[in-house]
Amino acid sequence: MSSSVPSPLKATDTGATTSEQAASAPDPYMPGHGTNAYRVSRYELDLDYKLSSNRLSGRAVLHALTMYPTAALVLDLTGLRATKIQLNGRRVRKFSQRAEQLVIVPEAALPAGEEFTLDIRYEGNPVPRRGLWGEVGWEELTDGVLVAGQPNGAASWFPCNDHPRDKASYRISVTTDANYRAVCNGTLIAHTSRASRETWVYEQAEP
């Protein structure tokens, strides 16, 4: 899973240092995607999806490590709205969304080599994103939905460092209508039913 093509974040947007400018240097193959400022080792996604309204409510927990001193954490997120964010268990008061990026500003800059955890609540009506390869990512079908992350479509359904070079493990939990089945990358580790809803949990241990 990977991907999205937002406009690159300029150093002047967040008062970035020289090292941060290097961290966000354009990629010749996927310009505007992801950042070198940090690397994500694991995503834990809890998704609740209602097919009739194409409504997605999600929680994404990211475990990551800074590669450079970082005054702002930039994630790719397309067409969905972040509602609540925690950094290392503390609520983040300052964050914004523009174009296809979610910009999170910690109370203090994070030094290089700092492990951190982001907990992001978000919601909206997912749509595919347009890019150099046409429409990618979220695809609403007549009776269901299909998502292909490669090469740059992952940000259409969860906040991420959307570049193939930043590989991570995943746990994905999907709750949806009882007459549908959720199928994801990885191994099915749990399946539960409650009223008219069913939850499917998959673990992808290797990036």
Coordinates of N, CA and C in Angstrom, one line a residue:
M1 N 0.8 -1.2 0.0 CA 0.0 0.0 0.0 C 0.9 1.2 0.0
S2 N 0.6 2.1 -0.8 CA 1.3 3.4 -0.8 C 0.6 4.4 -1.7
S3 N 0.9 5.6 -1.7 CA 0.7 6.7 -2.6 C -0.3 7.9 -2.4
S4 N -0.2 9.2 -3.5 CA -0.9 10.5 -3.7 C -0.1 11.6 -4.3
V5 N -0.6 12.5 -5.1 CA 0.3 13.5 -5.6 C -0.1 14.9 -5.3
P6 N 0.1 15.4 -4.0 CA -0.1 16.7 -3.7 C 0.9 17.7 -4.2
S7 N 0.7 19.0 -4.1 CA 1.7 19.9 -4.5 C 2.8 19.9 -3.4
P8 N 4.1 20.1 -3.8 CA 5.2 20.0 -2.8 C 5.1 21.1 -1.7
L9 N 5.4 20.8 -0.5 CA 5.4 21.8 0.6 C 6.7 22.5 0.5
K10 N 6.6 23.9 0.3 CA 7.8 24.7 0.2 C 8.3 25.0 1.6
A11 N 9.6 25.2 1.7 CA 10.3 25.5 3.0 C 9.6 26.7 3.7
T12 N 9.2 27.7 2.9 CA 8.6 28.9 3.5 C 7.3 28.7 4.1
D13 N 6.6 27.5 3.7 CA 5.3 27.3 4.3 C 5.3 27.1 5.8
T14 N 6.3 26.5 6.3 CA 6.4 26.2 7.7 C 7.6 26.7 8.4
G15 N 8.4 27.6 7.7 CA 9.6 28.0 8.3 C 10.6 26.9 8.4
A16 N 10.7 26.1 7.4 CA 11.6 24.9 7.5 C 13.0 25.3 7.4
T17 N 13.8 24.4 8.1 CA 15.3 24.6 8.1 C 15.9 24.0 6.8
T18 N 17.2 24.2 6.6 CA 17.8 23.6 5.4 C 17.7 22.1 5.4
S19 N 17.8 21.5 6.5 CA 17.7 20.0 6.6 C 16.2 19.6 6.2
E20 N 15.2 20.4 6.6 CA 13.9 20.1 6.3 C 13.6 20.3 4.8
Q21 N 14.3 21.3 4.2 CA 14.2 21.5 2.7 C 14.7 20.2 2.0
A22 N 15.8 19.7 2.5 CA 16.4 18.5 1.9 C 15.4 17.3 2.1
A23 N 14.8 17.3 3.2 CA 13.8 16.2 3.5 C 12.7 16.2 2.6
S24 N 12.2 17.4 2.1 CA 11.1 17.5 1.2 C 11.4 17.7 -0.2
A25 N 12.7 17.5 -0.6 CA 13.1 17.7 -2.0 C 12.3 16.9 -2.9
P26 N 11.9 17.5 -4.1 CA 11.1 16.8 -5.0 C 11.7 15.5 -5.5
D27 N 10.8 14.5 -5.7 CA 11.2 13.2 -6.3 C 10.9 13.3 -7.8
P28 N 11.9 13.0 -8.6 CA 11.7 13.1 -10.0 C 10.7 12.1 -10.6
Y29 N 10.4 11.0 -9.9 CA 9.4 10.1 -10.4 C 8.1 10.4 -9.9
M30 N 8.0 10.7 -8.6 CA 6.7 11.0 -8.0 C 6.8 12.4 -7.3
P31 N 6.8 13.5 -8.0 CA 7.0 14.8 -7.4 C 5.8 15.1 -6.5
G32 N 6.1 15.7 -5.3 CA 5.0 16.1 -4.4 C 4.5 14.9 -3.5
H33 N 5.0 13.8 -3.6 CA 4.6 12.6 -2.8 C 5.4 12.4 -1.6
G34 N 4.8 12.2 -0.5 CA 5.6 11.8 0.7 C 6.6 12.8 1.1
T35 N 7.4 12.4 2.1 CA 8.5 13.3 2.6 C 9.6 12.4 3.1
N36 N 10.9 12.9 3.1 CA 12.0 12.2 3.7 C 12.2 12.5 5.1
A37 N 11.4 13.4 5.6 CA 11.6 13.9 7.0 C 11.4 12.9 8.1
Y38 N 10.6 11.9 7.8 CA 10.3 10.8 8.7 C 10.0 9.5 7.9
R39 N 10.1 8.4 8.6 CA 9.8 7.1 8.0 C 8.8 6.4 8.9
V40 N 7.7 5.9 8.3 CA 6.7 5.2 9.1 C 7.0 3.7 9.1
S41 N 7.0 3.1 10.3 CA 7.3 1.6 10.4 C 6.0 0.8 10.4
R42 N 4.9 1.4 10.9 CA 3.7 0.7 11.0 C 2.5 1.6 11.0
Y43 N 1.4 1.1 10.3 CA 0.1 1.7 10.3 C -0.9 0.8 10.9
E44 N -1.7 1.3 11.8 CA -2.8 0.6 12.4 C -4.1 1.4 12.0
L45 N -4.9 0.8 11.2 CA -6.1 1.4 10.6 C -7.4 0.8 11.1
D46 N -8.3 1.6 11.6 CA -9.6 1.1 12.0 C -10.6 1.9 11.2
L47 N -11.3 1.2 10.3 CA -12.2 1.9 9.4 C -13.6 1.4 9.6
D48 N -14.5 2.3 9.5 CA -16.0 2.0 9.5 C -16.6 2.6 8.2
Y49 N -17.1 1.7 7.4 CA -17.6 2.2 6.1 C -19.0 1.8 5.9
K50 N -19.8 2.8 5.4 CA -21.3 2.6 5.1 C -21.4 2.7 3.6
L51 N -21.8 1.6 3.0 CA -21.9 1.5 1.5 C -22.9 2.4 1.0
S52 N -24.1 2.5 1.6 CA -25.2 3.2 1.0 C -24.9 4.7 0.8
S53 N -24.1 5.3 1.7 CA -23.8 6.7 1.6 C -22.3 6.9 1.2
N54 N -21.5 5.9 1.0 CA -20.1 6.0 0.7 C -19.4 6.8 1.8
R55 N -19.7 6.5 3.0 CA -19.2 7.3 4.2 C -18.2 6.5 4.9
L56 N -17.0 7.1 5.1 CA -15.9 6.5 5.8 C -15.5 7.2 7.0
S57 N -15.5 6.6 8.1 CA -14.9 7.1 9.4 C -13.7 6.3 9.7
G58 N -12.6 6.9 10.0 CA -11.4 6.2 10.2 C -10.5 6.7 11.4
R59 N -9.7 5.8 11.8 CA -8.7 6.1 12.8 C -7.4 5.5 12.3
A60 N -6.4 6.3 12.2 CA -5.1 5.8 11.7 C -4.0 6.1 12.8
V61 N -3.3 5.1 13.2 CA -2.2 5.2 14.2 C -1.0 4.9 13.4
L62 N 0.0 5.9 13.4 CA 1.2 5.8 12.7 C 2.4 5.7 13.7
H63 N 3.2 4.7 13.5 CA 4.5 4.7 14.3 C 5.6 5.0 13.4
A64 N 6.4 6.0 13.8 CA 7.4 6.6 12.8 C 8.6 7.1 13.5
L65 N 9.6 7.4 12.7 CA 10.9 7.9 13.2 C 11.4 9.1 12.4
T66 N 11.7 10.2 13.0 CA 12.2 11.3 12.2 C 13.6 11.1 11.7
M67 N 13.8 11.5 10.5 CA 15.1 11.4 9.8 C 15.9 12.7 9.8
Y68 N 15.1 13.8 10.0 CA 15.7 15.1 10.1 C 15.0 15.9 11.2
P69 N 15.6 17.0 11.7 CA 14.8 17.9 12.6 C 13.5 18.3 11.9
T70 N 12.4 18.3 12.6 CA 11.1 18.4 11.9 C 10.2 19.4 12.7
A71 N 9.9 20.5 12.1 CA 9.0 21.5 12.8 C 7.5 21.2 12.4
A72 N 7.3 20.5 11.3 CA 5.9 20.2 10.9 C 5.9 18.9 10.3
L73 N 4.9 18.0 10.6 CA 4.8 16.7 10.0 C 3.8 16.8 8.9
V74 N 4.2 16.5 7.7 CA 3.3 16.6 6.5 C 2.9 15.2 6.1
L75 N 1.6 15.0 6.0 CA 1.1 13.7 5.5 C 0.2 13.9 4.3
D76 N 0.1 12.9 3.5 CA -0.8 12.9 2.3 C -2.2 12.5 2.7
L77 N -3.2 13.3 2.3 CA -4.6 12.9 2.6 C -5.5 13.6 1.6
T78 N -6.2 12.9 0.8 CA -7.0 13.4 -0.3 C -8.5 13.3 0.0
G79 N -9.2 14.4 0.0 CA -10.6 14.4 0.0 C -11.3 14.0 1.3
L80 N -10.5 13.8 2.4 CA -11.1 13.4 3.7 C -10.6 14.5 4.7
R81 N -11.4 14.6 5.8 CA -11.2 15.7 6.8 C -10.7 15.1 8.1
A82 N -9.5 15.5 8.5 CA -9.0 15.2 9.8 C -9.8 15.9 10.9
T83 N -10.2 15.2 11.9 CA -11.1 15.8 13.0 C -10.4 15.9 14.3
K84 N -9.5 15.0 14.6 CA -8.8 15.0 15.9 C -7.4 14.3 15.7
I85 N -6.4 14.9 16.3 CA -5.0 14.4 16.2 C -4.3 14.4 17.5
Q86 N -3.6 13.3 17.8 CA -2.8 13.2 19.0 C -1.4 12.8 18.5
L87 N -0.4 13.5 19.2 CA 1.0 13.2 18.9 C 1.6 12.7 20.3
N88 N 2.0 11.4 20.3 CA 2.5 10.8 21.5 C 1.6 10.9 22.7
G89 N 0.3 10.7 22.4 CA -0.7 10.7 23.4 C -1.3 12.1 23.8
R90 N -0.7 13.2 23.2 CA -1.2 14.5 23.6 C -1.9 15.1 22.4
R91 N -3.0 15.8 22.7 CA -3.8 16.4 21.6 C -3.0 17.5 20.9
V92 N -3.1 17.5 19.5 CA -2.4 18.5 18.7 C -3.5 19.6 18.4
R93 N -3.2 20.8 18.8 CA -4.1 21.9 18.6 C -3.9 22.6 17.2
K94 N -2.7 22.5 16.6 CA -2.4 23.2 15.4 C -2.2 22.2 14.3
F95 N -3.2 22.1 13.4 CA -3.0 21.4 12.2 C -3.9 22.0 11.1
S96 N -3.6 21.7 9.9 CA -4.4 22.3 8.8 C -4.3 21.4 7.6
Q97 N -5.2 21.6 6.7 CA -5.3 20.8 5.4 C -5.3 21.7 4.2
R98 N -4.5 21.4 3.2 CA -4.6 22.2 2.0 C -4.2 21.3 0.8
A99 N -4.9 21.5 -0.3 CA -4.7 20.7 -1.4 C -4.8 19.2 -1.0
E100 N -3.8 18.4 -1.1 CA -3.9 17.0 -0.7 C -2.9 16.7 0.4
Q101 N -2.7 17.6 1.3 CA -1.8 17.4 2.4 C -2.4 17.8 3.8
L102 N -2.0 17.0 4.8 CA -2.4 17.3 6.2 C -1.1 17.8 6.8
V103 N -1.1 19.0 7.4 CA 0.1 19.5 8.0 C -0.1 19.6 9.5
I104 N 0.7 18.9 10.3 CA 0.6 18.9 11.7 C 1.8 19.6 12.4
V105 N 1.5 20.6 13.2 CA 2.6 21.4 13.9 C 2.7 21.0 15.3
P106 N 3.7 20.3 15.8 CA 3.9 20.0 17.2 C 4.2 21.2 18.0
E107 N 4.0 21.1 19.3 CA 4.3 22.3 20.2 C 5.8 22.6 20.1
A108 N 6.6 21.6 19.9 CA 8.1 21.9 19.7 C 8.6 21.0 18.6
A109 N 9.6 21.5 17.9 CA 10.1 20.7 16.7 C 10.7 19.4 17.2
L110 N 10.5 18.4 16.4 CA 11.1 17.0 16.7 C 12.5 16.9 16.2
P111 N 13.4 16.5 17.1 CA 14.8 16.3 16.6 C 14.9 15.1 15.7
A112 N 16.0 15.0 15.0 CA 16.3 13.8 14.2 C 16.5 12.6 15.1
G113 N 16.0 11.4 14.6 CA 16.1 10.2 15.4 C 15.1 10.0 16.5
E114 N 14.0 10.8 16.4 CA 12.9 10.8 17.4 C 11.8 9.8 17.0
E115 N 11.5 8.8 17.8 CA 10.4 8.0 17.6 C 9.1 8.7 18.0
F116 N 8.0 8.6 17.2 CA 6.8 9.2 17.6 C 5.6 8.4 17.1
T117 N 4.5 8.7 17.7 CA 3.2 8.0 17.3 C 2.2 9.1 17.0
L118 N 1.5 9.0 15.9 CA 0.4 9.9 15.5 C -0.9 9.1 15.5
D119 N -1.9 9.7 16.1 CA -3.2 9.1 16.2 C -4.2 10.1 15.5
I120 N -4.7 9.7 14.4 CA -5.5 10.6 13.6 C -6.9 10.1 13.4
R121 N -7.9 10.9 13.8 CA -9.3 10.6 13.4 C -9.7 11.4 12.2
Y122 N -10.4 10.7 11.3 CA -10.8 11.4 10.1 C -12.1 10.9 9.5
E123 N -12.7 11.6 8.6 CA -13.9 11.1 8.0 C -14.2 11.8 6.7
G124 N -15.2 11.3 6.0 CA -15.6 11.9 4.7 C -16.1 10.9 3.7
N125 N -16.3 11.3 2.5 CA -16.8 10.5 1.4 C -15.6 10.3 0.4
P126 N -15.0 9.2 0.5 CA -13.8 9.0 -0.3 C -14.1 9.0 -1.8
V127 N -13.1 9.6 -2.6 CA -13.2 9.6 -4.0 C -11.8 9.2 -4.6
P128 N -11.7 8.8 -5.8 CA -10.4 8.5 -6.4 C -9.7 9.8 -6.6
R129 N -8.3 9.8 -6.6 CA -7.6 11.0 -6.9 C -7.0 10.9 -8.3
R130 N -6.9 12.1 -8.9 CA -6.4 12.2 -10.3 C -4.9 12.5 -10.2
G131 N -4.2 11.9 -11.2 CA -2.8 12.1 -11.2 C -2.3 11.8 -12.6
L132 N -1.0 11.6 -12.7 CA -0.3 11.3 -14.0 C -0.8 10.0 -14.6
W133 N -1.3 9.1 -13.7 CA -1.8 7.8 -14.2 C -3.3 7.7 -14.3
G134 N -4.0 8.9 -14.3 CA -5.4 8.9 -14.3 C -6.0 8.8 -12.9
E135 N -7.2 8.2 -12.7 CA -7.8 8.1 -11.4 C -7.2 6.9 -10.7
V136 N -6.8 7.0 -9.5 CA -6.2 5.9 -8.7 C -6.8 6.0 -7.3
G137 N -6.6 4.9 -6.6 CA -7.1 4.8 -5.2 C -8.5 4.3 -5.1
W138 N -9.3 5.1 -4.3 CA -10.7 4.6 -4.0 C -11.5 4.6 -5.2
E139 N -12.2 3.4 -5.4 CA -13.1 3.3 -6.5 C -14.5 2.7 -6.1
E140 N -15.5 3.5 -6.1 CA -16.8 3.1 -5.6 C -17.5 2.3 -6.8
L141 N -17.9 1.1 -6.5 CA -18.5 0.2 -7.5 C -20.0 0.2 -7.3
T142 N -20.7 -0.5 -8.2 CA -22.2 -0.5 -8.1 C -22.6 -1.2 -6.8
D143 N -21.9 -2.2 -6.4 CA -22.2 -3.0 -5.1 C -21.0 -3.3 -4.3
G144 N -20.3 -2.2 -3.9 CA -19.1 -2.4 -3.1 C -18.1 -1.3 -3.4
V145 N -16.9 -1.6 -3.0 CA -15.8 -0.6 -3.2 C -14.5 -1.4 -3.4
L146 N -13.6 -0.8 -4.2 CA -12.3 -1.4 -4.5 C -11.2 -0.3 -4.3
V147 N -10.1 -0.7 -3.7 CA -9.0 0.3 -3.5 C -7.7 -0.3 -3.9
A148 N -7.0 0.4 -4.8 CA -5.7 0.0 -5.2 C -4.7 1.2 -4.8
G149 N -3.8 0.9 -3.9 CA -2.9 1.9 -3.4 C -1.8 2.4 -4.4
Q150 N -1.3 1.4 -5.2 CA -0.2 1.7 -6.0 C -0.7 2.4 -7.3
P151 N 0.1 3.4 -7.9 CA 1.3 3.9 -7.3 C 1.1 5.0 -6.3
N152 N 0.0 5.7 -6.3 CA -0.2 6.9 -5.5 C -1.6 7.1 -5.1
G153 N -2.3 6.0 -4.6 CA -3.7 6.1 -4.3 C -4.1 5.9 -2.8
A154 N -3.1 5.6 -2.0 CA -3.4 5.2 -0.6 C -4.0 6.4 0.2
A155 N -3.6 7.6 -0.2 CA -4.1 8.8 0.6 C -5.5 9.1 0.3
S156 N -6.1 8.4 -0.6 CA -7.6 8.6 -0.9 C -8.4 7.9 0.2
W157 N -7.8 7.1 1.1 CA -8.6 6.5 2.2 C -7.9 6.4 3.5
F158 N -6.7 6.9 3.7 CA -6.1 7.1 5.0 C -4.9 8.0 4.9
P159 N -4.6 8.8 6.0 CA -3.4 9.7 6.0 C -2.1 8.9 6.1
C160 N -1.2 9.2 5.2 CA 0.0 8.4 5.1 C 1.2 9.2 4.6
N161 N 2.4 8.7 4.7 CA 3.6 9.2 4.0 C 3.6 8.4 2.7
D162 N 3.0 9.1 1.7 CA 2.5 8.3 0.5 C 3.6 8.2 -0.6
H163 N 4.5 7.4 -0.4 CA 5.6 7.1 -1.4 C 6.0 5.7 -1.2
P164 N 6.2 5.0 -2.4 CA 6.6 3.6 -2.3 C 7.9 3.3 -1.5
R165 N 8.8 4.3 -1.4 CA 10.0 4.0 -0.7 C 9.8 3.9 0.8
D166 N 8.7 4.4 1.3 CA 8.5 4.4 2.8 C 7.6 3.2 3.1
K167 N 8.2 2.0 3.3 CA 7.5 0.8 3.5 C 7.2 0.5 4.9
A168 N 6.0 -0.1 5.2 CA 5.6 -0.3 6.6 C 4.8 -1.6 6.7
S169 N 4.6 -2.0 8.0 CA 3.7 -3.1 8.3 C 2.3 -2.5 8.5
Y170 N 1.3 -3.3 8.4 CA -0.1 -2.8 8.6 C -0.9 -3.8 9.4
R171 N -1.9 -3.2 10.2 CA -3.0 -3.9 10.7 C -4.2 -3.1 10.2
I172 N -5.1 -3.8 9.6 CA -6.3 -3.1 9.0 C -7.6 -3.7 9.5
S173 N -8.4 -2.9 10.2 CA -9.7 -3.4 10.6 C -10.8 -2.7 9.9
V174 N -11.7 -3.4 9.3 CA -12.8 -2.8 8.5 C -14.1 -3.3 9.0
T175 N -14.9 -2.4 9.4 CA -16.3 -2.7 9.8 C -17.3 -2.2 8.7
T176 N -18.2 -3.0 8.3 CA -19.1 -2.6 7.2 C -20.4 -3.5 7.3
D177 N -21.2 -3.3 6.4 CA -22.5 -4.0 6.4 C -22.4 -5.5 6.4
A178 N -23.3 -6.2 7.1 CA -23.1 -7.6 7.4 C -23.2 -8.5 6.1
N179 N -23.8 -8.0 5.1 CA -23.9 -8.8 3.8 C -22.7 -8.6 2.9
Y180 N -21.6 -8.0 3.4 CA -20.4 -7.8 2.6 C -19.2 -8.3 3.3
R181 N -18.2 -8.6 2.6 CA -16.9 -9.1 3.1 C -15.8 -8.2 2.8
A182 N -15.0 -7.9 3.8 CA -13.8 -7.0 3.6 C -12.6 -7.9 3.3
V183 N -11.9 -7.7 2.2 CA -10.7 -8.4 1.9 C -9.5 -7.5 1.7
C184 N -8.4 -7.7 2.4 CA -7.3 -6.8 2.4 C -6.0 -7.6 2.3
N185 N -4.9 -6.9 2.0 CA -3.6 -7.5 2.1 C -3.3 -8.1 3.5
G186 N -2.6 -9.2 3.5 CA -2.2 -9.8 4.8 C -3.0 -11.0 5.2
T187 N -3.0 -11.4 6.5 CA -3.6 -12.5 7.0 C -4.8 -12.1 7.8
L188 N -6.0 -12.8 7.6 CA -7.2 -12.5 8.4 C -6.9 -13.0 9.8
I189 N -7.0 -12.2 10.8 CA -6.7 -12.6 12.2 C -7.9 -12.5 13.1
A190 N -9.0 -11.9 12.6 CA -10.2 -11.8 13.4 C -11.4 -11.4 12.5
H191 N -12.6 -12.0 12.9 CA -13.8 -11.7 12.2 C -14.9 -11.7 13.3
T192 N -15.6 -10.6 13.5 CA -16.7 -10.6 14.5 C -18.0 -10.0 13.8
S193 N -19.1 -10.4 14.4 CA -20.4 -9.8 14.0 C -21.1 -9.2 15.1
R194 N -21.8 -8.1 14.8 CA -22.6 -7.4 15.9 C -23.7 -6.7 15.2
A195 N -24.9 -7.1 15.5 CA -26.1 -6.6 14.9 C -26.0 -6.7 13.4
S196 N -26.1 -5.6 12.6 CA -26.1 -5.7 11.2 C -24.7 -5.3 10.6
R197 N -23.7 -5.3 11.5 CA -22.3 -4.9 11.1 C -21.4 -6.1 11.3
E198 N -20.4 -6.2 10.5 CA -19.3 -7.2 10.6 C -17.9 -6.5 10.6
T199 N -17.0 -7.0 11.4 CA -15.6 -6.4 11.4 C -14.6 -7.5 11.0
W200 N -13.8 -7.1 10.1 CA -12.7 -8.0 9.5 C -11.4 -7.3 9.8
V201 N -10.5 -8.1 10.4 CA -9.1 -7.6 10.8 C -8.0 -8.4 10.1
Y202 N -7.2 -7.6 9.4 CA -6.0 -8.3 8.7 C -4.7 -7.7 9.2
E203 N -3.7 -8.6 9.3 CA -2.4 -8.2 9.7 C -1.4 -8.5 8.5
Q204 N -0.7 -7.4 8.1 CA 0.4 -7.5 7.1 C 1.7 -7.2 7.8
A205 N 2.4 -8.3 8.3 CA 3.6 -8.1 9.1 C 4.8 -7.6 8.3
E206 N 4.9 -8.0 7.1 CA 6.0 -7.5 6.3 C 5.6 -6.4 5.3
P207 N 6.5 -5.4 5.2 CA 6.1 -4.3 4.3 C 6.0 -4.8 2.8

